[in-house]
Amino acid sequence: MPLTVLTDEHQAIISSLAEHDPDKAEKLIYNHLELMLNEQQSVISEFSDYFKNINIMYQQHAI
């Protein structure tokens, strides 16, 4: 999955929030999360550095 797909989806979510359109934001977020669940392994494989860094961040800030 190209990174542009993910960044475009994030931008669309942000835009819908800035437009104060909660129904659109909800739909976009739902679709994005569903895509992430369906493509979870390929996203983790393709962007492994991102997830490695996120795991380190969570470990550093664990309570």
N, CA, C, O and CB atoms as a CASP TS submission, in Angstrom:
PFRMAT TS
TARGET T0000
AUTHOR 0000-0000-0000
METHOD Language model
MODEL 1
PARENT N/A
ATOM      1  N   MET     1       0.853  -1.178   0.000  1.00  0.00           N
ATOM      2  CA  MET     1       0.000   0.000   0.000  1.00  0.00           C
ATOM      3  C   MET     1       0.897   1.239   0.000  1.00  0.00           C
ATOM      4  O   MET     1       1.777   1.361   0.852  1.00  0.00           O
ATOM      5  CB  MET     1      -0.969   0.000   1.231  1.00  0.00           C
ATOM      6  N   PRO     2       0.687   2.139  -0.928  1.00  0.00           N
ATOM      7  CA  PRO     2       1.510   3.352  -0.972  1.00  0.00           C
ATOM      8  C   PRO     2       1.242   4.262   0.228  1.00  0.00           C
ATOM      9  O   PRO     2       0.119   4.349   0.723  1.00  0.00           O
ATOM     10  CB  PRO     2       1.250   4.116  -2.270  1.00  0.00           C
ATOM     11  N   LEU     3       2.274   4.920   0.672  1.00  0.00           N
ATOM     12  CA  LEU     3       2.142   5.850   1.795  1.00  0.00           C
ATOM     13  C   LEU     3       1.137   6.945   1.478  1.00  0.00           C
ATOM     14  O   LEU     3       0.465   7.445   2.380  1.00  0.00           O
ATOM     15  CB  LEU     3       3.498   6.469   2.145  1.00  0.00           C
ATOM     16  N   THR     4       1.024   7.322   0.215  1.00  0.00           N
ATOM     17  CA  THR     4       0.080   8.385  -0.156  1.00  0.00           C
ATOM     18  C   THR     4      -1.366   8.015   0.166  1.00  0.00           C
ATOM     19  O   THR     4      -2.179   8.893   0.456  1.00  0.00           O
ATOM     20  CB  THR     4       0.206   8.700  -1.639  1.00  0.00           C
ATOM     21  N   VAL     5      -1.692   6.732   0.116  1.00  0.00           N
ATOM     22  CA  VAL     5      -3.049   6.311   0.483  1.00  0.00           C
ATOM     23  C   VAL     5      -3.311   6.654   1.938  1.00  0.00           C
ATOM     24  O   VAL     5      -4.367   7.187   2.279  1.00  0.00           O
ATOM     25  CB  VAL     5      -3.247   4.791   0.240  1.00  0.00           C
ATOM     26  N   LEU     6      -2.352   6.349   2.788  1.00  0.00           N
ATOM     27  CA  LEU     6      -2.516   6.611   4.216  1.00  0.00           C
ATOM     28  C   LEU     6      -2.549   8.107   4.510  1.00  0.00           C
ATOM     29  O   LEU     6      -3.394   8.578   5.271  1.00  0.00           O
ATOM     30  CB  LEU     6      -1.392   5.950   5.005  1.00  0.00           C
ATOM     31  N   THR     7      -1.629   8.847   3.907  1.00  0.00           N
ATOM     32  CA  THR     7      -1.587  10.291   4.180  1.00  0.00           C
ATOM     33  C   THR     7      -2.810  11.000   3.591  1.00  0.00           C
ATOM     34  O   THR     7      -3.316  11.953   4.185  1.00  0.00           O
ATOM     35  CB  THR     7      -0.293  10.909   3.608  1.00  0.00           C
ATOM     36  N   ASP     8      -3.283  10.549   2.441  1.00  0.00           N
ATOM     37  CA  ASP     8      -4.500  11.136   1.866  1.00  0.00           C
ATOM     38  C   ASP     8      -5.704  10.883   2.764  1.00  0.00           C
ATOM     39  O   ASP     8      -6.541  11.766   2.954  1.00  0.00           O
ATOM     40  CB  ASP     8      -4.763  10.565   0.463  1.00  0.00           C
ATOM     41  N   GLU     9      -5.788   9.682   3.313  1.00  0.00           N
ATOM     42  CA  GLU     9      -6.890   9.389   4.223  1.00  0.00           C
ATOM     43  C   GLU     9      -6.803  10.234   5.484  1.00  0.00           C
ATOM     44  O   GLU     9      -7.814  10.751   5.958  1.00  0.00           O
ATOM     45  CB  GLU     9      -6.899   7.910   4.585  1.00  0.00           C
ATOM     46  N   HIS    10      -5.611  10.374   6.025  1.00  0.00           N
ATOM     47  CA  HIS    10      -5.442  11.218   7.216  1.00  0.00           C
ATOM     48  C   HIS    10      -5.830  12.661   6.904  1.00  0.00           C
ATOM     49  O   HIS    10      -6.503  13.313   7.702  1.00  0.00           O
ATOM     50  CB  HIS    10      -3.982  11.155   7.729  1.00  0.00           C
ATOM     51  N   GLN    11      -5.405  13.158   5.745  1.00  0.00           N
ATOM     52  CA  GLN    11      -5.732  14.535   5.376  1.00  0.00           C
ATOM     53  C   GLN    11      -7.238  14.721   5.213  1.00  0.00           C
ATOM     54  O   GLN    11      -7.783  15.748   5.617  1.00  0.00           O
ATOM     55  CB  GLN    11      -5.012  14.924   4.081  1.00  0.00           C
ATOM     56  N   ALA    12      -7.904  13.748   4.633  1.00  0.00           N
ATOM     57  CA  ALA    12      -9.357  13.831   4.468  1.00  0.00           C
ATOM     58  C   ALA    12     -10.057  13.856   5.827  1.00  0.00           C
ATOM     59  O   ALA    12     -11.033  14.583   6.013  1.00  0.00           O
ATOM     60  CB  ALA    12      -9.873  12.647   3.627  1.00  0.00           C
ATOM     61  N   ILE    13      -9.564  13.073   6.763  1.00  0.00           N
ATOM     62  CA  ILE    13     -10.139  13.066   8.120  1.00  0.00           C
ATOM     63  C   ILE    13      -9.946  14.428   8.774  1.00  0.00           C
ATOM     64  O   ILE    13     -10.885  14.982   9.344  1.00  0.00           O
ATOM     65  CB  ILE    13      -9.491  11.954   8.993  1.00  0.00           C
ATOM     66  N   ILE    14      -8.740  14.966   8.696  1.00  0.00           N
ATOM     67  CA  ILE    14      -8.446  16.269   9.281  1.00  0.00           C
ATOM     68  C   ILE    14      -9.319  17.346   8.641  1.00  0.00           C
ATOM     69  O   ILE    14      -9.859  18.203   9.339  1.00  0.00           O
ATOM     70  CB  ILE    14      -6.955  16.615   9.114  1.00  0.00           C
ATOM     71  N   SER    15      -9.456  17.306   7.332  1.00  0.00           N
ATOM     72  CA  SER    15     -10.277  18.303   6.631  1.00  0.00           C
ATOM     73  C   SER    15     -11.737  18.228   7.077  1.00  0.00           C
ATOM     74  O   SER    15     -12.378  19.258   7.284  1.00  0.00           O
ATOM     75  CB  SER    15     -10.181  18.099   5.108  1.00  0.00           C
ATOM     76  N   SER    16     -12.255  17.023   7.221  1.00  0.00           N
ATOM     77  CA  SER    16     -13.653  16.889   7.642  1.00  0.00           C
ATOM     78  C   SER    16     -13.854  17.431   9.062  1.00  0.00           C
ATOM     79  O   SER    16     -14.901  17.999   9.373  1.00  0.00           O
ATOM     80  CB  SER    16     -14.093  15.413   7.570  1.00  0.00           C
ATOM     81  N   LEU    17     -12.854  17.251   9.909  1.00  0.00           N
ATOM     82  CA  LEU    17     -12.937  17.809  11.261  1.00  0.00           C
ATOM     83  C   LEU    17     -12.871  19.333  11.224  1.00  0.00           C
ATOM     84  O   LEU    17     -13.610  20.009  11.940  1.00  0.00           O
ATOM     85  CB  LEU    17     -11.808  17.252  12.145  1.00  0.00           C
ATOM     86  N   ALA    18     -11.987  19.869  10.392  1.00  0.00           N
ATOM     87  CA  ALA    18     -11.857  21.323  10.257  1.00  0.00           C
ATOM     88  C   ALA    18     -13.137  21.936   9.687  1.00  0.00           C
ATOM     89  O   ALA    18     -13.475  23.080   9.990  1.00  0.00           O
ATOM     90  CB  ALA    18     -10.657  21.674   9.360  1.00  0.00           C
ATOM     91  N   GLU    19     -13.843  21.166   8.859  1.00  0.00           N
ATOM     92  CA  GLU    19     -15.111  21.620   8.271  1.00  0.00           C
ATOM     93  C   GLU    19     -16.292  21.412   9.221  1.00  0.00           C
ATOM     94  O   GLU    19     -17.433  21.717   8.871  1.00  0.00           O
ATOM     95  CB  GLU    19     -15.374  20.884   6.958  1.00  0.00           C
ATOM     96  N   HIS    20     -16.022  20.899  10.409  1.00  0.00           N
ATOM     97  CA  HIS    20     -17.062  20.615  11.411  1.00  0.00           C
ATOM     98  C   HIS    20     -18.143  19.702  10.836  1.00  0.00           C
ATOM     99  O   HIS    20     -19.341  19.942  10.991  1.00  0.00           O
ATOM    100  CB  HIS    20     -17.696  21.927  11.917  1.00  0.00           C
ATOM    101  N   ASP    21     -17.677  18.646  10.166  1.00  0.00           N
ATOM    102  CA  ASP    21     -18.588  17.674   9.560  1.00  0.00           C
ATOM    103  C   ASP    21     -18.378  16.320  10.238  1.00  0.00           C
ATOM    104  O   ASP    21     -17.665  15.461   9.719  1.00  0.00           O
ATOM    105  CB  ASP    21     -18.358  17.567   8.010  1.00  0.00           C
ATOM    106  N   PRO    22     -19.010  16.137  11.409  1.00  0.00           N
ATOM    107  CA  PRO    22     -18.768  14.904  12.168  1.00  0.00           C
ATOM    108  C   PRO    22     -19.226  13.637  11.454  1.00  0.00           C
ATOM    109  O   PRO    22     -18.619  12.579  11.624  1.00  0.00           O
ATOM    110  CB  PRO    22     -19.456  14.991  13.493  1.00  0.00           C
ATOM    111  N   ASP    23     -20.286  13.731  10.661  1.00  0.00           N
ATOM    112  CA  ASP    23     -20.752  12.538   9.944  1.00  0.00           C
ATOM    113  C   ASP    23     -19.716  12.090   8.911  1.00  0.00           C
ATOM    114  O   ASP    23     -19.429  10.900   8.783  1.00  0.00           O
ATOM    115  CB  ASP    23     -22.106  12.816   9.254  1.00  0.00           C
ATOM    116  N   LYS    24     -19.169  13.042   8.188  1.00  0.00           N
ATOM    117  CA  LYS    24     -18.135  12.725   7.208  1.00  0.00           C
ATOM    118  C   LYS    24     -16.885  12.196   7.897  1.00  0.00           C
ATOM    119  O   LYS    24     -16.282  11.226   7.439  1.00  0.00           O
ATOM    120  CB  LYS    24     -17.793  13.961   6.366  1.00  0.00           C
ATOM    121  N   ALA    25     -16.496  12.836   9.004  1.00  0.00           N
ATOM    122  CA  ALA    25     -15.320  12.395   9.752  1.00  0.00           C
ATOM    123  C   ALA    25     -15.508  10.970  10.256  1.00  0.00           C
ATOM    124  O   ALA    25     -14.600  10.146  10.153  1.00  0.00           O
ATOM    125  CB  ALA    25     -15.041  13.342  10.930  1.00  0.00           C
ATOM    126  N   GLU    26     -16.674  10.684  10.795  1.00  0.00           N
ATOM    127  CA  GLU    26     -16.946   9.337  11.304  1.00  0.00           C
ATOM    128  C   GLU    26     -16.822   8.295  10.189  1.00  0.00           C
ATOM    129  O   GLU    26     -16.217   7.241  10.384  1.00  0.00           O
ATOM    130  CB  GLU    26     -18.352   9.276  11.933  1.00  0.00           C
ATOM    131  N   LYS    27     -17.390   8.593   9.034  1.00  0.00           N
ATOM    132  CA  LYS    27     -17.328   7.668   7.903  1.00  0.00           C
ATOM    133  C   LYS    27     -15.887   7.456   7.454  1.00  0.00           C
ATOM    134  O   LYS    27     -15.471   6.324   7.208  1.00  0.00           O
ATOM    135  CB  LYS    27     -18.174   8.190   6.734  1.00  0.00           C
ATOM    136  N   LEU    28     -15.125   8.543   7.346  1.00  0.00           N
ATOM    137  CA  LEU    28     -13.734   8.443   6.906  1.00  0.00           C
ATOM    138  C   LEU    28     -12.882   7.666   7.916  1.00  0.00           C
ATOM    139  O   LEU    28     -12.047   6.848   7.530  1.00  0.00           O
ATOM    140  CB  LEU    28     -13.147   9.843   6.691  1.00  0.00           C
ATOM    141  N   ILE    29     -13.094   7.925   9.193  1.00  0.00           N
ATOM    142  CA  ILE    29     -12.337   7.224  10.237  1.00  0.00           C
ATOM    143  C   ILE    29     -12.684   5.734  10.219  1.00  0.00           C
ATOM    144  O   ILE    29     -11.800   4.881  10.294  1.00  0.00           O
ATOM    145  CB  ILE    29     -12.634   7.835  11.639  1.00  0.00           C
ATOM    146  N   TYR    30     -13.968   5.436  10.119  1.00  0.00           N
ATOM    147  CA  TYR    30     -14.393   4.033  10.069  1.00  0.00           C
ATOM    148  C   TYR    30     -13.749   3.316   8.884  1.00  0.00           C
ATOM    149  O   TYR    30     -13.207   2.221   9.032  1.00  0.00           O
ATOM    150  CB  TYR    30     -15.931   3.936   9.977  1.00  0.00           C
ATOM    151  N   ASN    31     -13.812   3.943   7.705  1.00  0.00           N
ATOM    152  CA  ASN    31     -13.239   3.335   6.502  1.00  0.00           C
ATOM    153  C   ASN    31     -11.724   3.163   6.642  1.00  0.00           C
ATOM    154  O   ASN    31     -11.166   2.150   6.219  1.00  0.00           O
ATOM    155  CB  ASN    31     -13.563   4.192   5.264  1.00  0.00           C
ATOM    156  N   HIS    32     -11.071   4.156   7.235  1.00  0.00           N
ATOM    157  CA  HIS    32      -9.622   4.078   7.419  1.00  0.00           C
ATOM    158  C   HIS    32      -9.256   2.939   8.369  1.00  0.00           C
ATOM    159  O   HIS    32      -8.344   2.161   8.088  1.00  0.00           O
ATOM    160  CB  HIS    32      -9.075   5.413   7.955  1.00  0.00           C
ATOM    161  N   LEU    33      -9.958   2.842   9.475  1.00  0.00           N
ATOM    162  CA  LEU    33      -9.658   1.780  10.436  1.00  0.00           C
ATOM    163  C   LEU    33      -9.966   0.407   9.868  1.00  0.00           C
ATOM    164  O   LEU    33      -9.241  -0.552  10.130  1.00  0.00           O
ATOM    165  CB  LEU    33     -10.441   1.991  11.720  1.00  0.00           C
ATOM    166  N   GLU    34     -11.032   0.307   9.094  1.00  0.00           N
ATOM    167  CA  GLU    34     -11.353  -0.972   8.462  1.00  0.00           C
ATOM    168  C   GLU    34     -10.253  -1.372   7.470  1.00  0.00           C
ATOM    169  O   GLU    34      -9.854  -2.535   7.414  1.00  0.00           O
ATOM    170  CB  GLU    34     -12.724  -0.893   7.745  1.00  0.00           C
ATOM    171  N   LEU    35      -9.773  -0.410   6.697  1.00  0.00           N
ATOM    172  CA  LEU    35      -8.670  -0.681   5.777  1.00  0.00           C
ATOM    173  C   LEU    35      -7.433  -1.128   6.550  1.00  0.00           C
ATOM    174  O   LEU    35      -6.757  -2.076   6.151  1.00  0.00           O
ATOM    175  CB  LEU    35      -8.351   0.568   4.930  1.00  0.00           C
ATOM    176  N   MET    36      -7.139  -0.445   7.658  1.00  0.00           N
ATOM    177  CA  MET    36      -5.955  -0.794   8.444  1.00  0.00           C
ATOM    178  C   MET    36      -6.077  -2.200   9.016  1.00  0.00           C
ATOM    179  O   MET    36      -5.092  -2.937   9.048  1.00  0.00           O
ATOM    180  CB  MET    36      -5.745   0.217   9.576  1.00  0.00           C
ATOM    181  N   LEU    37      -7.255  -2.580   9.462  1.00  0.00           N
ATOM    182  CA  LEU    37      -7.436  -3.941   9.976  1.00  0.00           C
ATOM    183  C   LEU    37      -7.299  -4.970   8.867  1.00  0.00           C
ATOM    184  O   LEU    37      -6.692  -6.023   9.064  1.00  0.00           O
ATOM    185  CB  LEU    37      -8.801  -4.081  10.652  1.00  0.00           C
ATOM    186  N   ASN    38      -7.860  -4.673   7.706  1.00  0.00           N
ATOM    187  CA  ASN    38      -7.777  -5.609   6.581  1.00  0.00           C
ATOM    188  C   ASN    38      -6.369  -5.724   6.027  1.00  0.00           C
ATOM    189  O   ASN    38      -5.969  -6.789   5.555  1.00  0.00           O
ATOM    190  CB  ASN    38      -8.719  -5.181   5.479  1.00  0.00           C
ATOM    191  N   GLU    39      -5.628  -4.653   6.081  1.00  0.00           N
ATOM    192  CA  GLU    39      -4.283  -4.611   5.502  1.00  0.00           C
ATOM    193  C   GLU    39      -3.194  -4.561   6.577  1.00  0.00           C
ATOM    194  O   GLU    39      -2.052  -4.196   6.297  1.00  0.00           O
ATOM    195  CB  GLU    39      -4.150  -3.404   4.579  1.00  0.00           C
ATOM    196  N   GLN    40      -3.552  -4.924   7.788  1.00  0.00           N
ATOM    197  CA  GLN    40      -2.666  -4.766   8.939  1.00  0.00           C
ATOM    198  C   GLN    40      -1.260  -5.320   8.697  1.00  0.00           C
ATOM    199  O   GLN    40      -0.274  -4.611   8.902  1.00  0.00           O
ATOM    200  CB  GLN    40      -3.271  -5.445  10.138  1.00  0.00           C
ATOM    201  N   GLN    41      -1.163  -6.540   8.278  1.00  0.00           N
ATOM    202  CA  GLN    41       0.158  -7.150   8.130  1.00  0.00           C
ATOM    203  C   GLN    41       0.972  -6.467   7.049  1.00  0.00           C
ATOM    204  O   GLN    41       2.171  -6.251   7.231  1.00  0.00           O
ATOM    205  CB  GLN    41       0.025  -8.628   7.814  1.00  0.00           C
ATOM    206  N   SER    42       0.358  -6.123   5.934  1.00  0.00           N
ATOM    207  CA  SER    42       1.115  -5.467   4.871  1.00  0.00           C
ATOM    208  C   SER    42       1.553  -4.067   5.293  1.00  0.00           C
ATOM    209  O   SER    42       2.645  -3.627   4.933  1.00  0.00           O
ATOM    210  CB  SER    42       0.278  -5.394   3.587  1.00  0.00           C
ATOM    211  N   VAL    43       0.714  -3.363   6.052  1.00  0.00           N
ATOM    212  CA  VAL    43       1.084  -2.027   6.532  1.00  0.00           C
ATOM    213  C   VAL    43       2.236  -2.133   7.529  1.00  0.00           C
ATOM    214  O   VAL    43       3.185  -1.353   7.456  1.00  0.00           O
ATOM    215  CB  VAL    43      -0.134  -1.319   7.184  1.00  0.00           C
ATOM    216  N   ILE    44       2.165  -3.070   8.443  1.00  0.00           N
ATOM    217  CA  ILE    44       3.244  -3.247   9.424  1.00  0.00           C
ATOM    218  C   ILE    44       4.536  -3.633   8.724  1.00  0.00           C
ATOM    219  O   ILE    44       5.606  -3.140   9.081  1.00  0.00           O
ATOM    220  CB  ILE    44       2.865  -4.318  10.469  1.00  0.00           C
ATOM    221  N   SER    45       4.449  -4.497   7.745  1.00  0.00           N
ATOM    222  CA  SER    45       5.652  -4.907   7.014  1.00  0.00           C
ATOM    223  C   SER    45       6.253  -3.754   6.224  1.00  0.00           C
ATOM    224  O   SER    45       7.467  -3.554   6.225  1.00  0.00           O
ATOM    225  CB  SER    45       5.330  -6.063   6.074  1.00  0.00           C
ATOM    226  N   GLU    46       5.397  -3.001   5.553  1.00  0.00           N
ATOM    227  CA  GLU    46       5.882  -1.923   4.694  1.00  0.00           C
ATOM    228  C   GLU    46       6.427  -0.740   5.487  1.00  0.00           C
ATOM    229  O   GLU    46       7.364  -0.078   5.042  1.00  0.00           O
ATOM    230  CB  GLU    46       4.774  -1.452   3.785  1.00  0.00           C
ATOM    231  N   PHE    47       5.852  -0.467   6.657  1.00  0.00           N
ATOM    232  CA  PHE    47       6.251   0.681   7.462  1.00  0.00           C
ATOM    233  C   PHE    47       6.761   0.232   8.829  1.00  0.00           C
ATOM    234  O   PHE    47       6.395   0.805   9.855  1.00  0.00           O
ATOM    235  CB  PHE    47       5.076   1.655   7.626  1.00  0.00           C
ATOM    236  N   SER    48       7.599  -0.786   8.836  1.00  0.00           N
ATOM    237  CA  SER    48       8.051  -1.388  10.090  1.00  0.00           C
ATOM    238  C   SER    48       8.798  -0.406  10.977  1.00  0.00           C
ATOM    239  O   SER    48       8.678  -0.479  12.200  1.00  0.00           O
ATOM    240  CB  SER    48       8.934  -2.574   9.803  1.00  0.00           C
ATOM    241  N   ASP    49       9.559   0.503  10.404  1.00  0.00           N
ATOM    242  CA  ASP    49      10.278   1.495  11.223  1.00  0.00           C
ATOM    243  C   ASP    49       9.317   2.357  12.021  1.00  0.00           C
ATOM    244  O   ASP    49       9.576   2.668  13.184  1.00  0.00           O
ATOM    245  CB  ASP    49      11.158   2.386  10.340  1.00  0.00           C
ATOM    246  N   TYR    50       8.220   2.742  11.410  1.00  0.00           N
ATOM    247  CA  TYR    50       7.225   3.554  12.109  1.00  0.00           C
ATOM    248  C   TYR    50       6.698   2.807  13.328  1.00  0.00           C
ATOM    249  O   TYR    50       6.633   3.366  14.423  1.00  0.00           O
ATOM    250  CB  TYR    50       6.064   3.928  11.164  1.00  0.00           C
ATOM    251  N   PHE    51       6.325   1.554  13.141  1.00  0.00           N
ATOM    252  CA  PHE    51       5.755   0.795  14.242  1.00  0.00           C
ATOM    253  C   PHE    51       6.802   0.445  15.289  1.00  0.00           C
ATOM    254  O   PHE    51       6.479   0.339  16.472  1.00  0.00           O
ATOM    255  CB  PHE    51       5.102  -0.466  13.721  1.00  0.00           C
ATOM    256  N   LYS    52       8.052   0.263  14.873  1.00  0.00           N
ATOM    257  CA  LYS    52       9.125   0.025  15.830  1.00  0.00           C
ATOM    258  C   LYS    52       9.286   1.262  16.711  1.00  0.00           C
ATOM    259  O   LYS    52       9.404   1.149  17.932  1.00  0.00           O
ATOM    260  CB  LYS    52      10.460  -0.316  15.101  1.00  0.00           C
ATOM    261  N   ASN    53       9.291   2.431  16.096  1.00  0.00           N
ATOM    262  CA  ASN    53       9.444   3.676  16.849  1.00  0.00           C
ATOM    263  C   ASN    53       8.254   3.931  17.762  1.00  0.00           C
ATOM    264  O   ASN    53       8.428   4.429  18.874  1.00  0.00           O
ATOM    265  CB  ASN    53       9.622   4.849  15.897  1.00  0.00           C
ATOM    266  N   ILE    54       7.054   3.600  17.316  1.00  0.00           N
ATOM    267  CA  ILE    54       5.873   3.760  18.150  1.00  0.00           C
ATOM    268  C   ILE    54       5.968   2.850  19.367  1.00  0.00           C
ATOM    269  O   ILE    54       5.657   3.275  20.480  1.00  0.00           O
ATOM    270  CB  ILE    54       4.595   3.460  17.347  1.00  0.00           C
ATOM    271  N   ASN    55       6.395   1.599  19.172  1.00  0.00           N
ATOM    272  CA  ASN    55       6.531   0.679  20.298  1.00  0.00           C
ATOM    273  C   ASN    55       7.560   1.189  21.296  1.00  0.00           C
ATOM    274  O   ASN    55       7.349   1.086  22.504  1.00  0.00           O
ATOM    275  CB  ASN    55       6.923  -0.716  19.805  1.00  0.00           C
ATOM    276  N   ILE    56       8.659   1.732  20.816  1.00  0.00           N
ATOM    277  CA  ILE    56       9.678   2.299  21.718  1.00  0.00           C
ATOM    278  C   ILE    56       9.080   3.473  22.484  1.00  0.00           C
ATOM    279  O   ILE    56       9.295   3.593  23.690  1.00  0.00           O
ATOM    280  CB  ILE    56      10.945   2.756  20.921  1.00  0.00           C
ATOM    281  N   MET    57       8.339   4.334  21.810  1.00  0.00           N
ATOM    282  CA  MET    57       7.725   5.487  22.464  1.00  0.00           C
ATOM    283  C   MET    57       6.774   5.026  23.558  1.00  0.00           C
ATOM    284  O   MET    57       6.802   5.567  24.664  1.00  0.00           O
ATOM    285  CB  MET    57       6.980   6.361  21.439  1.00  0.00           C
ATOM    286  N   TYR    58       5.933   4.039  23.272  1.00  0.00           N
ATOM    287  CA  TYR    58       5.005   3.542  24.274  1.00  0.00           C
ATOM    288  C   TYR    58       5.739   2.928  25.457  1.00  0.00           C
ATOM    289  O   TYR    58       5.321   3.109  26.600  1.00  0.00           O
ATOM    290  CB  TYR    58       4.066   2.523  23.659  1.00  0.00           C
ATOM    291  N   GLN    59       6.816   2.211  25.206  1.00  0.00           N
ATOM    292  CA  GLN    59       7.590   1.608  26.292  1.00  0.00           C
ATOM    293  C   GLN    59       8.219   2.677  27.165  1.00  0.00           C
ATOM    294  O   GLN    59       8.295   2.509  28.382  1.00  0.00           O
ATOM    295  CB  GLN    59       8.672   0.683  25.734  1.00  0.00           C
ATOM    296  N   GLN    60       8.668   3.763  26.576  1.00  0.00           N
ATOM    297  CA  GLN    60       9.304   4.830  27.330  1.00  0.00           C
ATOM    298  C   GLN    60       8.304   5.591  28.184  1.00  0.00           C
ATOM    299  O   GLN    60       8.661   6.143  29.224  1.00  0.00           O
ATOM    300  CB  GLN    60      10.008   5.781  26.393  1.00  0.00           C
ATOM    301  N   HIS    61       7.054   5.619  27.744  1.00  0.00           N
ATOM    302  CA  HIS    61       6.027   6.371  28.464  1.00  0.00           C
ATOM    303  C   HIS    61       5.040   5.476  29.205  1.00  0.00           C
ATOM    304  O   HIS    61       3.993   5.940  29.658  1.00  0.00           O
ATOM    305  CB  HIS    61       5.277   7.253  27.504  1.00  0.00           C
ATOM    306  N   ALA    62       5.372   4.209  29.325  1.00  0.00           N
ATOM    307  CA  ALA    62       4.476   3.279  30.034  1.00  0.00           C
ATOM    308  C   ALA    62       4.392   3.648  31.498  1.00  0.00           C
ATOM    309  O   ALA    62       5.362   4.068  32.129  1.00  0.00           O
ATOM    310  CB  ALA    62       4.960   1.821  29.885  1.00  0.00           C
ATOM    311  N   ILE    63       3.204   3.476  32.000  1.00  0.00           N
ATOM    312  CA  ILE    63       2.977   3.789  33.429  1.00  0.00           C
ATOM    313  C   ILE    63       3.116   2.527  34.230  1.00  0.00           C
ATOM    314  O   ILE    63       2.966   2.552  35.451  1.00  0.00           O
ATOM    315  CB  ILE    63       1.575   4.428  33.665  1.00  0.00           C
TER
END
